[in-house]
Amino acid sequence: MTTSREWHLTRRPHGEPVDEDFALVDVELPEPGAGQVVVRNTFLSVDPYMRGRMNDVKSYVPPFELDKPMDGEAVGVVEAVGEDAVDATGAPISVGDTVIHPLGWRTRALLPAKHARVLDTDLAPAQAFLGVLGMPGLTAYAGLLRVAEFTEGDAVFVSAAAGAVGSLVGQIARLKGASRVVGSAGGPEKVQWLQDDAGFNAAVDYKAAPIRQGLAEAAPEGIDIYFDNVGGDHLEAAIGALRQNGRAALCGAISVYNNTEAAPGPRNMAMIIGKRLTLRGFIVSDHRDLRPQFEAEVGQWLAEGKIAWRETVVDGIENAVEGFRGLLTGGNTGKMLIRL
Amino acid sequence: MTTSREWHLTRRPHGEPVDEDFALVDVELPEPGAGQVVVRNTFLSVDPYMRGRMNDVKSYVPPFELDKPMDGEAVGVVEAVGEDAVDATGAPISVGDTVIHPLGWRTRALLPAKHARVLDTDLAPAQAFLGVLGMPGLTAYAGLLRVAEFTEGDAVFVSAAAGAVGSLVGQIARLKGASRVVGSAGGPEKVQWLQDDAGFNAAVDYKAAPIRQGLAEAAPEGIDIYFDNVGGDHLEAAIGALRQNGRAALCGAISVYNNTEAAPGPRNMAMIIGKRLTLRGFIVSDHRDLRPQFEAEVGQWLAEGKIAWRETVVDGIENAVEGFRGLLTGGNTGKMLIRL
C-alpha cells in the first residue's frame, strides 16, 4: 500500500481557471496486480490542449470528468511491478526503470504496464520525452513537414515560438533549409532567446506592437508557411503575410482557450481565395506513424547540439495548477514542466 | 469603320456600385488588321469576381483601369476578319462564326483572332459557353473534384446554390454519388428550383432563418465538403457542420464584396483544429488543364439531359451595369447574362 496526491477537476472553469475549480486529493494505491506497475512520477507535463479538456465539450480528446483525477503525460520511476508486466513495446519492465505514461497530474500512478514505455535516458534526460523528443516535438515535426508541406526555401512564421512546439518548428525549418524563420513571442527575453540561441532570423514581441505590424517588419517579403499555435490576431496577420500558394498548419489557438465568448475570426478570410491559401487543422495523434523518423532525425540533431531547447520548471505537486495557468498566459519559455 | 458602345469604369465604387461609377461611351472601331477580327457581341457575361476588379487592389486579376473599357467574357458573331486570322486553337476564323472572347462589356470588339475561340453551337447555345460549359462550369468542376477532393459518399453543401457555379457544384456531386447534396439560396423560388429541378436533396432559404439553423436542419448528420461562394455567416455555419477531415473549397465571398469595412471572420476557427479541417482557396485559371475532361464529362451529361441549368437575361447594353448589380444582390437564378 502506498499513497498518491492527485489533482481533481471539481468544477468546469469559466474563462481563466481559478483555484476553486480544482482539488488536491490524497488517495491510497493498492499493490500492482498482474500486468500492472506503480510509477513514482518525477515530471508532469502541462499542455495547452488540457484547457479544452476542462470544458464539457466533445472534442478529439474526451473532457476531464469532474471529481476524478485529471490525466496527461508524465515520466517517472517504476516502484513496484506486478506479474507478467511488459511495456508498450513488449519489453520487460523492472523496478527502477524510467518510463513515460499517460497518468500525470498526480505523484504516483497505478497503471497497466503496457500503457508505459521504458525510456533510454542515455539519449536525453527523462523529461525531454515530454518535450523536444515527445509529443510537442512530434507536433512540430508533423505539422511543419507533413501538414504544412514544408519544402526547402520556404519562409516560415511560427507563433508561440518560444514554447515547446514553436521553438522546435522554427529550428526544424532552419535545419531543413528555410529561406527565413520568424517567430513571435511575448516579451523581450523570449525574443532574445529565439534570436540568440534558437537561431531564428527574426523574432517579434507581439506585446510591444500589433502582430500585423511586427510581422510585416520581420518578414517584409511575406511568408510561405504559418504554423499557428495562437489563433486570433496572429492568424489574421499571417493570412495577410502569406504569399501565393501559402499554407497554414493550425495546431492551437491559445489566445482563445480562456475566452468565455466566441471571438471573431480573421477579417481577411477572402484573401484565402485570391492567394490560393490552404489552412489545415491537425492533431498530433493522427501522425504517430512519423514517430520513428522524428526520433531518429531530431535525436541526431540533439546529439549534435544543433537544437536549443529550454524548460520552465515549477516545483511541487501543490503548484501544478499554478504552473498550468502560467502556461496559458505565457509564463514559460520552452516546455512547461511540474517537477516532483 | 464601325461603332461600339462600351462601359467604362469612371470611379472606383465605395460599397455598392452606383450609376456615377460608370459611363457608357460610343467609340469608332477601325477595320481589323492582319490577324484581327471584329466581333458583334450577342451575350456578355457578368460575374461576381468583377466587383474585385473595380477596386484598386492588386489581386489575381489586375484591377479595371479608370476611363477605359471594362472587360470580361463574351460571345458573339464575327463581322469582319483581317488577313491570316486563326483562333486560339489555330483553326481558321470566318465572318459569321460564333466565338467566345475576353472583351465583354461592349457591343462590338476588335481583338486578335487568337484571343477568340470558335464555338460548336450544335453542342449547346453560344451563351452556355459563358456558363454551364464555360468558366463557371469549370470552376464548379475543379473546385469540387480537385480542390475539395470529392469522393463518392461525401455529403456536400454549397452556397449561392442557385447561381451559375453553385447549381453545377450540387449537380456534379449528385451525379458523382454524393450521399447528400444541400444548397443555400435566397428566397423560396430558388429553393424550389434546387429541390424540384436541380435534384438537390435539400435547399435552405438563408433569408428565412439564420444559415446555421437552416444547415443543421438540412444536414443533421453534418457535411464532408463545403463549396463556398459566399463567405461570412455561411462559412461559419459550414465550419460548424463539417465532420472530421472535412474540406472547404473557398471560391468566392459575395457576401463581403460590397463591404466598405472588413467584416469579422468565423468565430469558430478553432474547430478547424479539432476536426482536422482543410480550407483551401482557389482560382479557376489555375485549373485550365481540367478543361478537356470537364467539357467531355459535363457535355455528356448535358446531352443526356441530366443537368438542369438556368439563365437570367437582362436585355441591352445600357442595362449591363444594372444586371451586374443585380447579380451581387442575388437577382439571378443560374447564369447572369446581358443579351445584346
XYZ file of C-alpha atoms in Angstrom:
680
model
C 0.000 0.000 0.000
C 1.308 3.398 -0.988
C -0.173 6.849 -1.387
C -0.616 9.400 -4.158
C -1.633 13.031 -4.270
C -3.702 13.750 -7.355
C -5.397 16.777 -8.875
C -9.137 16.553 -9.474
C -11.227 18.878 -11.566
C -14.117 19.814 -9.288
C -15.848 22.430 -11.442
C -15.634 23.412 -15.098
C -13.696 26.699 -15.354
C -15.467 29.742 -16.737
C -12.756 31.714 -18.505
C -9.421 31.608 -16.730
C -9.214 28.629 -14.357
C -9.275 29.562 -10.656
C -8.241 27.642 -7.532
C -11.820 26.711 -6.756
C -12.052 24.674 -9.950
C -9.558 22.111 -8.610
C -8.808 19.995 -5.541
C -5.645 18.175 -4.480
C -6.743 14.801 -3.124
C -4.800 12.161 -1.157
C -5.525 8.599 -2.184
C -4.165 5.167 -1.329
C -2.950 2.919 -4.117
C -3.190 -0.891 -3.935
C -0.257 -3.121 -4.837
C 0.061 -3.613 -8.596
C -1.862 -6.621 -9.937
C -0.797 -8.827 -12.812
C 0.451 -6.718 -15.723
C 0.408 -3.524 -13.651
C 3.055 -1.151 -12.364
C 3.257 1.654 -9.843
C 5.251 4.666 -11.028
C 6.569 7.478 -8.843
C 6.253 10.474 -11.121
C 9.225 12.804 -11.405
C 7.935 15.253 -14.035
C 4.377 16.051 -15.083
C 3.540 17.663 -18.397
C 1.123 20.566 -18.590
C -0.003 21.429 -22.094
C -2.348 23.999 -23.623
C -4.728 21.364 -25.028
C -5.683 20.462 -21.435
C -7.678 23.680 -21.159
C -10.074 22.288 -23.750
C -10.469 19.100 -21.745
C -11.683 21.149 -18.782
C -14.773 22.151 -20.783
C -17.709 19.822 -21.178
C -17.377 19.793 -24.949
C -16.945 16.812 -27.181
C -13.647 17.115 -28.970
C -10.795 14.983 -30.212
C -9.976 14.002 -26.631
C -12.785 13.466 -24.131
C -13.292 16.100 -21.419
C -11.873 15.528 -17.945
C -14.500 14.039 -15.652
C -15.478 16.028 -12.596
C -14.199 14.764 -9.229
C -11.843 12.328 -10.893
C -8.069 12.707 -11.304
C -7.032 14.633 -14.395
C -4.547 12.952 -16.679
C -1.765 13.861 -19.088
C 1.735 12.722 -19.904
C 4.276 12.111 -17.147
C 7.649 10.489 -16.630
C 8.737 8.664 -13.510
C 10.483 5.736 -11.928
C 8.910 2.310 -11.538
C 8.460 1.485 -7.850
C 6.556 -1.790 -7.990
C 5.797 -4.286 -10.733
C 3.057 -6.924 -10.930
C 3.466 -10.328 -12.579
C 3.975 -10.527 -16.337
C 4.404 -6.799 -16.805
C 5.738 -5.666 -20.190
C 5.745 -2.139 -21.564
C 4.076 -0.737 -24.684
C 6.802 -2.171 -26.908
C 6.628 -5.595 -25.250
C 9.890 -5.033 -23.363
C 10.165 -6.243 -19.765
C 9.709 -3.536 -17.157
C 11.521 -3.508 -13.801
C 11.678 -1.560 -10.577
C 13.969 1.407 -11.132
C 13.171 1.814 -14.832
C 12.371 5.293 -16.062
C 9.106 5.343 -18.033
C 6.717 7.695 -19.812
C 2.983 7.119 -19.361
C -0.385 8.928 -19.616
C -1.311 9.285 -15.913
C 0.072 12.648 -14.947
C -1.419 15.264 -12.586
C -0.503 13.012 -9.615
C 2.534 11.963 -7.615
C 2.168 8.230 -8.138
C 0.284 6.232 -10.757
C -1.004 2.667 -10.836
C -1.479 1.600 -14.435
C -1.235 -1.249 -16.925
C 2.442 -1.648 -17.767
C 1.582 -1.731 -21.466
C 0.457 1.900 -21.235
C 4.010 2.843 -20.198
C 7.177 2.935 -22.284
C 10.670 2.430 -20.853
C 12.891 5.390 -21.795
C 16.512 5.439 -22.905
C 17.835 8.158 -20.604
C 21.288 7.938 -22.175
C 19.802 9.732 -25.190
C 18.329 12.591 -23.182
C 17.063 13.288 -19.666
C 13.675 11.749 -18.962
C 11.736 14.995 -19.126
C 12.938 15.635 -22.679
C 10.497 12.897 -23.678
C 7.700 15.196 -22.530
C 9.024 17.988 -24.750
C 11.561 18.135 -27.522
C 11.610 14.342 -28.003
C 7.968 13.808 -27.107
C 4.503 14.870 -28.121
C 5.353 18.584 -28.557
C 8.347 17.661 -30.705
C 6.344 15.319 -32.894
C 3.659 18.005 -33.187
C 6.234 20.429 -34.559
C 7.732 17.841 -36.882
C 4.456 16.522 -38.326
C 2.823 19.937 -38.539
C 5.652 21.593 -40.379
C 6.739 18.797 -42.667
C 3.521 16.933 -43.415
C 0.593 19.250 -42.705
C 2.170 22.472 -43.989
C 4.206 20.611 -46.606
C 7.424 22.484 -45.894
C 9.940 22.481 -48.717
C 13.440 23.891 -48.796
C 13.459 27.623 -49.393
C 10.117 28.325 -47.740
C 9.852 31.324 -45.427
C 8.266 30.187 -42.156
C 6.444 32.081 -39.414
C 5.504 30.392 -36.141
C 3.593 31.822 -33.199
C 4.190 30.976 -29.546
C 7.691 30.451 -30.892
C 9.368 30.249 -27.507
C 7.069 27.409 -26.452
C 7.785 23.695 -26.591
C 6.217 23.245 -30.031
C 7.029 26.602 -31.586
C 10.711 26.610 -30.727
C 11.144 23.282 -32.467
C 9.106 24.315 -35.521
C 11.468 27.188 -36.181
C 14.577 25.106 -35.643
C 13.435 22.231 -37.839
C 12.656 24.793 -40.536
C 16.135 26.292 -40.170
C 17.840 22.891 -40.260
C 15.795 21.883 -43.321
C 16.780 24.947 -45.325
C 14.095 27.582 -44.784
C 14.835 30.859 -46.533
C 13.707 32.749 -43.426
C 12.428 31.775 -39.975
C 10.377 34.263 -37.978
C 8.776 33.679 -34.603
C 6.507 35.642 -32.314
C 6.661 35.586 -28.544
C 5.649 37.756 -25.607
C 8.376 39.899 -24.087
C 11.989 40.837 -24.781
C 13.583 37.845 -23.025
C 11.864 35.278 -25.220
C 12.621 37.320 -28.320
C 16.270 37.463 -27.308
C 16.440 33.713 -26.765
C 14.855 32.987 -30.144
C 17.335 35.202 -31.957
C 20.479 34.430 -29.967
C 20.107 30.753 -29.069
C 17.442 29.178 -31.243
C 18.748 30.658 -34.471
C 15.600 32.386 -35.680
C 16.265 35.057 -38.315
C 13.868 37.391 -36.560
C 11.589 37.347 -33.561
C 8.658 39.653 -32.901
C 7.418 40.748 -29.483
C 3.654 40.707 -30.028
C 3.140 42.588 -26.775
C 5.206 45.532 -27.991
C 3.205 46.287 -31.161
C 0.328 44.794 -33.161
C 1.476 41.487 -34.607
C 0.492 42.546 -38.118
C 2.969 45.379 -37.942
C 5.666 43.273 -36.314
C 5.309 40.518 -38.865
C 5.412 42.942 -41.777
C 8.726 44.276 -40.485
C 10.194 40.853 -39.703
C 9.143 39.265 -42.995
C 8.818 42.159 -45.442
C 8.705 39.802 -48.420
C 5.992 37.632 -46.907
C 5.865 34.036 -45.773
C 5.099 30.661 -47.332
C 4.143 28.804 -44.163
C 2.440 29.813 -40.941
C 2.432 27.400 -38.019
C -0.369 28.591 -35.752
C -0.353 27.944 -32.018
C -2.263 31.078 -31.153
C -5.226 31.916 -33.434
C -6.860 35.355 -33.229
C -4.857 38.356 -34.408
C -1.879 36.185 -35.247
C -3.856 34.156 -37.760
C -5.221 37.302 -39.371
C -1.732 38.769 -39.640
C -0.410 35.541 -41.137
C -3.177 35.356 -43.753
C -2.162 38.869 -44.726
C 1.511 37.932 -44.990
C 1.165 34.579 -46.742
C 2.264 34.535 -50.354
C 0.520 32.786 -53.211
C 0.019 29.062 -52.543
C 0.955 29.575 -48.885
C -0.039 27.054 -46.217
C -1.072 27.417 -42.605
C -0.929 24.457 -40.227
C -3.407 25.147 -37.437
C -2.166 23.457 -34.295
C -3.511 25.503 -31.425
C -5.399 28.653 -30.530
C -4.077 29.523 -27.090
C -5.302 33.111 -27.460
C -8.914 31.939 -27.277
C -8.772 28.960 -24.884
C -9.851 31.028 -21.892
C -12.474 33.002 -23.809
C -15.986 32.895 -22.479
C -17.493 34.209 -25.697
C -16.548 33.246 -29.227
C -14.102 35.803 -30.613
C -14.464 36.995 -34.210
C -12.220 35.286 -36.736
C -9.824 36.859 -39.223
C -11.321 39.777 -41.139
C -9.341 38.892 -44.242
C -10.672 35.408 -44.969
C -11.405 36.412 -48.580
C -7.643 36.644 -49.159
C -7.542 32.861 -48.884
C -9.191 32.731 -52.293
C -7.074 35.125 -54.309
C -3.813 33.877 -52.794
C -4.841 30.207 -53.114
C -4.031 29.564 -49.469
C -4.549 26.322 -47.617
C -5.445 26.327 -43.907
C -5.332 22.885 -42.356
C -6.017 21.834 -38.796
C -4.314 18.816 -37.307
C -3.963 16.712 -34.177
C -0.645 15.071 -33.405
C -2.192 11.700 -32.623
C -3.079 11.286 -36.313
C 0.630 11.388 -37.154
C 2.122 8.781 -34.825
C 3.432 6.917 -37.850
C 6.071 9.654 -38.143
C 7.469 8.945 -34.672
C 10.415 6.711 -35.698
C 11.508 9.165 -38.372
C 11.046 12.074 -35.955
C 13.022 10.426 -33.158
C 15.852 9.487 -35.478
C 16.146 12.908 -37.068
C 15.593 15.131 -34.053
C 17.563 12.752 -31.796
C 20.507 13.123 -34.156
C 20.253 16.927 -34.143
C 20.088 16.913 -30.347
C 23.163 14.685 -30.115
C 24.981 17.062 -32.453
C 23.977 20.062 -30.357
C 22.101 21.655 -33.253
C 18.875 22.284 -31.353
C 18.386 24.670 -28.470
C 15.653 23.673 -26.071
C 14.533 25.028 -22.773
C 12.324 24.057 -19.881
C 10.403 26.104 -17.383
C 10.127 24.085 -14.190
C 7.605 24.566 -11.397
C 8.334 22.517 -8.300
C 5.838 20.532 -6.284
C 2.532 18.798 -6.936
C 0.767 21.542 -4.980
C 1.879 24.076 -7.634
C 0.764 22.102 -10.691
C -2.398 24.130 -11.287
C -0.470 27.345 -10.892
C 2.057 26.099 -13.438
C -0.715 25.207 -15.859
C -2.262 28.655 -15.522
C 1.128 30.221 -16.138
C 1.418 28.222 -19.361
C -1.840 29.706 -20.660
C -0.601 33.216 -20.030
C 2.861 32.700 -21.476
C 4.820 32.248 -18.245
C 7.056 29.629 -19.813
C 9.989 29.541 -22.174
C 10.196 26.111 -23.771
C 8.476 23.137 -22.238
C 6.440 23.790 -19.083
C 7.041 21.038 -16.510
C 5.985 20.232 -12.967
C 8.878 18.648 -11.090
C 8.064 16.388 -8.127
C -15.296 51.687 -89.857
C -17.918 50.553 -87.362
C -19.008 51.614 -83.901
C -19.189 50.116 -80.448
C -20.802 51.163 -77.188
C -18.630 50.224 -74.253
C -18.846 50.544 -70.479
C -16.049 52.454 -68.770
C -15.305 52.497 -65.077
C -15.027 56.176 -64.236
C -14.676 55.975 -60.457
C -13.877 53.193 -58.004
C -17.110 52.187 -56.216
C -17.321 52.667 -52.480
C -19.547 49.847 -51.293
C -22.384 49.045 -53.661
C -21.630 50.347 -57.164
C -23.764 53.306 -58.250
C -24.545 54.763 -61.673
C -21.989 57.530 -61.231
C -19.165 54.973 -61.125
C -19.699 54.064 -64.785
C -20.139 55.645 -68.200
C -21.441 54.206 -71.462
C -19.160 55.502 -74.209
C -19.552 55.409 -78.009
C -16.385 54.649 -79.917
C -15.405 54.000 -83.503
C -13.567 50.821 -84.399
C -11.081 50.648 -87.276
C -11.151 47.811 -89.787
C -9.433 44.661 -88.459
C -5.727 44.487 -89.274
C -3.753 41.346 -90.004
C -4.666 38.605 -87.502
C -7.556 40.624 -86.094
C -11.304 40.214 -86.039
C -14.302 42.343 -85.219
C -16.978 40.559 -83.211
C -20.537 41.753 -82.686
C -21.296 40.592 -79.179
C -24.556 38.770 -78.543
C -24.169 37.916 -74.848
C -21.948 39.489 -72.196
C -21.021 37.702 -69.009
C -21.251 39.496 -65.666
C -19.583 37.655 -62.797
C -19.082 38.327 -59.087
C -15.293 38.456 -59.373
C -15.628 41.656 -61.426
C -16.528 43.562 -58.270
C -12.995 42.961 -57.014
C -11.571 44.321 -60.250
C -13.371 47.604 -59.627
C -11.186 48.193 -56.554
C -7.650 49.473 -56.865
C -6.242 46.376 -55.173
C -3.641 44.041 -56.543
C -5.199 40.608 -56.816
C -5.122 37.582 -59.056
C -6.545 39.651 -61.892
C -5.476 43.256 -62.339
C -7.991 45.976 -61.480
C -10.011 47.637 -64.220
C -8.359 50.848 -65.330
C -10.336 54.041 -64.910
C -11.784 55.623 -68.060
C -11.025 52.541 -70.111
C -13.483 49.877 -71.235
C -14.041 47.111 -68.703
C -13.585 43.575 -69.937
C -14.903 40.108 -69.283
C -16.074 37.103 -71.236
C -18.495 37.491 -74.125
C -19.836 35.520 -77.066
C -20.693 36.967 -80.440
C -20.608 36.691 -84.196
C -17.610 37.554 -86.310
C -18.382 40.529 -88.545
C -15.020 41.210 -90.151
C -11.758 39.307 -90.410
C -8.247 40.557 -91.169
C -5.625 38.617 -93.083
C -4.191 35.413 -91.617
C -6.653 35.245 -88.745
C -6.776 31.987 -86.803
C -8.437 31.386 -83.464
C -6.921 30.257 -80.141
C -6.803 26.642 -81.317
C -5.208 27.574 -84.639
C -8.454 26.994 -86.540
C -9.415 29.402 -89.336
C -11.969 32.011 -88.379
C -14.571 33.404 -90.766
C -17.300 36.020 -90.928
C -20.423 34.524 -89.348
C -18.575 32.265 -86.914
C -19.761 32.289 -83.320
C -16.872 32.885 -80.940
C -16.082 33.341 -77.243
C -13.534 36.009 -76.301
C -12.417 38.177 -73.369
C -13.639 41.618 -74.497
C -17.095 41.910 -72.988
C -18.837 44.986 -71.536
C -19.235 46.366 -75.094
C -21.349 45.827 -78.160
C -18.508 45.184 -80.589
C -14.918 44.132 -80.019
C -11.796 44.445 -82.124
C -9.263 41.876 -80.985
C -6.541 39.466 -82.057
C -8.278 36.430 -83.523
C -6.069 34.160 -81.411
C -7.774 35.523 -78.285
C -11.079 34.145 -79.575
C -12.271 30.562 -79.862
C -14.805 29.360 -82.439
C -17.699 27.593 -80.683
C -19.559 24.447 -81.655
C -23.123 25.684 -81.260
C -24.504 22.259 -82.133
C -23.412 21.150 -78.659
C -25.172 23.971 -76.830
C -26.310 27.549 -77.475
C -23.468 30.055 -77.541
C -24.234 31.588 -74.175
C -23.886 28.189 -72.459
C -20.150 28.652 -73.020
C -20.320 31.606 -70.638
C -21.992 29.429 -68.001
C -22.517 25.717 -67.612
C -19.930 24.836 -70.279
C -17.654 27.774 -69.556
C -15.685 29.378 -66.763
C -18.408 28.967 -64.101
C -18.807 25.301 -65.012
C -15.085 24.636 -64.866
C -14.973 26.471 -61.528
C -17.569 24.092 -60.115
C -15.863 21.041 -61.577
C -12.316 21.863 -60.465
C -13.362 23.188 -57.068
C -15.445 20.188 -56.128
C -13.354 17.402 -57.593
C -9.797 18.667 -57.259
C -9.725 21.368 -54.587
C -12.234 19.805 -52.192
C -11.207 16.268 -53.206
C -14.760 14.997 -53.515
C -15.160 11.248 -53.216
C -18.260 9.123 -53.596
C -20.399 9.123 -50.475
C -19.425 12.619 -49.332
C -22.175 14.928 -48.083
C -21.840 18.279 -49.874
C -23.077 21.757 -49.014
C -22.813 24.624 -51.490
C -23.773 28.257 -51.022
C -25.180 30.529 -53.717
C -26.502 27.211 -54.949
C -28.887 28.684 -57.491
C -26.062 30.580 -59.165
C -24.079 29.546 -62.211
C -21.321 27.882 -60.218
C -23.298 26.601 -57.244
C -26.029 24.915 -59.237
C -23.423 22.893 -61.090
C -21.474 22.005 -57.943
C -24.525 20.358 -56.448
C -25.410 18.525 -59.630
C -21.899 17.217 -60.243
C -21.878 15.995 -56.639
C -25.204 14.241 -57.176
C -24.081 12.653 -60.445
C -20.823 11.503 -58.823
C -22.553 9.745 -55.932
C -22.754 12.214 -53.053
C -24.576 10.847 -50.020
C -26.403 14.167 -49.648
C -26.448 17.463 -51.533
C -27.595 20.602 -49.754
C -27.645 24.128 -51.165
C -28.450 27.541 -49.823
C -30.129 30.299 -51.775
C -32.128 33.441 -51.132
C -35.898 33.131 -51.412
C -38.489 30.402 -51.940
C -38.348 30.337 -55.744
C -34.686 29.446 -55.881
C -35.132 26.871 -53.141
C -37.970 25.306 -55.089
C -35.913 25.134 -58.268
C -32.992 23.500 -56.480
C -35.202 20.821 -54.995
C -37.556 20.213 -57.902
C -35.377 20.664 -60.948
C -31.724 20.520 -59.949
C -32.121 17.420 -57.789
C -30.707 18.754 -54.525
C -31.704 16.681 -51.501
C -32.434 19.844 -49.569
C -32.233 23.582 -50.114
C -32.137 26.235 -47.417
C -33.517 29.763 -47.731
C -30.868 31.738 -45.884
C -33.118 34.785 -45.828
C -35.827 32.919 -43.883
C -33.657 31.879 -40.904
C -30.013 32.032 -39.816
C -28.000 29.785 -42.096
C -26.553 27.882 -39.160
C -30.009 26.788 -38.160
C -31.103 26.019 -41.701
C -27.995 23.979 -42.401
C -28.360 21.999 -39.170
C -31.879 21.032 -40.214
C -30.967 20.251 -43.813
C -27.867 18.225 -42.944
C -28.442 16.943 -39.416
C -25.578 14.458 -39.698
C -23.114 17.083 -40.909
C -21.218 17.553 -44.148
C -17.908 16.447 -45.611
C -17.464 19.216 -48.155
C -18.418 22.877 -48.258
C -18.127 24.783 -51.512
C -18.082 28.456 -50.516
C -19.283 31.188 -52.849
C -20.440 33.478 -50.077
C -18.120 33.747 -47.049
C -19.363 35.372 -43.827
C -22.060 33.582 -41.843
C -22.198 30.776 -44.361
C -18.570 29.871 -43.817
C -19.011 29.923 -40.052
C -22.064 27.674 -40.300
C -20.202 25.288 -42.580
C -17.182 25.041 -40.260
C -19.649 24.112 -37.539
C -21.281 21.437 -39.693
C -18.170 19.907 -41.234
C -17.272 16.473 -39.964
C -13.819 15.194 -39.144
C -11.409 15.546 -42.071
C -13.903 17.771 -43.889
C -12.804 20.106 -46.681
C -13.933 23.561 -47.741
C -13.147 24.883 -51.207
C -13.223 28.680 -50.989
C -14.280 30.038 -54.346
C -15.967 33.355 -53.628
C -17.164 35.629 -50.874
C -20.029 37.523 -52.471
C -21.381 38.494 -49.044
C -18.408 40.780 -48.459
C -17.618 42.124 -51.951
C -19.530 45.346 -51.402
C -18.289 45.814 -47.826
C -16.541 49.082 -47.070
C -15.053 47.754 -43.835
C -13.564 44.344 -43.241
C -16.156 42.054 -41.686
C -15.151 39.713 -38.859
C -14.427 36.144 -39.872
C -15.873 32.927 -38.489
C -15.943 32.825 -34.688
C -15.316 29.084 -34.695
C -11.922 28.941 -36.401
C -10.548 26.802 -33.550
C -12.836 23.979 -34.710
C -10.597 23.647 -37.756
C -8.004 22.100 -35.468
C -10.016 19.516 -33.578
C -11.938 18.433 -36.663
C -8.802 18.377 -38.838
C -10.478 20.524 -41.467
C -8.866 21.851 -44.614
C -9.893 25.233 -46.049
C -8.434 25.898 -49.452
C -8.853 28.892 -51.714
C -8.642 28.539 -55.464
C -8.854 30.417 -58.730
C -10.243 28.680 -61.782
C -7.438 29.832 -64.053
C -5.027 27.529 -62.180
C -7.094 24.551 -63.294
C -7.360 25.034 -67.033
C -5.715 21.661 -67.535
C -9.024 20.091 -66.468
C -10.947 21.739 -69.307
C -10.939 18.795 -71.758
C -12.064 16.381 -69.049
C -14.682 18.880 -67.835
C -16.069 19.521 -71.321
C -16.280 15.816 -72.101
C -17.979 14.866 -68.860
C -20.345 17.800 -68.420
C -21.042 17.943 -72.168
C -22.132 14.304 -71.990
C -24.421 14.958 -69.019
C -25.943 17.942 -70.815
C -26.572 15.860 -73.934
C -28.251 13.238 -71.767
C -30.438 15.853 -70.092
C -29.025 15.086 -66.661
C -28.175 18.670 -65.731
C -30.640 21.464 -65.118
C -29.274 24.904 -65.879
C -30.858 28.303 -65.983
C -30.085 31.777 -67.199
C -31.225 35.162 -66.027
C -31.125 37.513 -69.010
C -31.019 41.297 -68.923
C -31.510 42.937 -72.317
C -29.496 45.804 -73.726
C -26.021 47.205 -73.305
C -27.470 50.163 -71.412
C -28.673 47.770 -68.690
C -25.388 45.886 -68.200
C -24.402 47.724 -65.019
C -27.865 47.208 -63.596
C -27.582 43.495 -64.359
C -24.207 43.314 -62.690
C -25.575 44.994 -59.571
C -28.470 42.566 -59.515
C -26.013 39.685 -59.598
C -24.319 40.963 -56.444
C -27.621 41.095 -54.609
C -28.883 37.718 -55.781
C -31.233 38.868 -58.535
C -30.320 35.901 -60.721
C -31.107 32.228 -60.885
C -28.364 30.455 -62.792
C -26.020 32.340 -65.073
C -26.486 36.117 -65.262
C -26.227 37.332 -68.862
C -26.560 40.600 -70.737
C -28.185 39.979 -74.118
C -27.492 42.457 -76.904
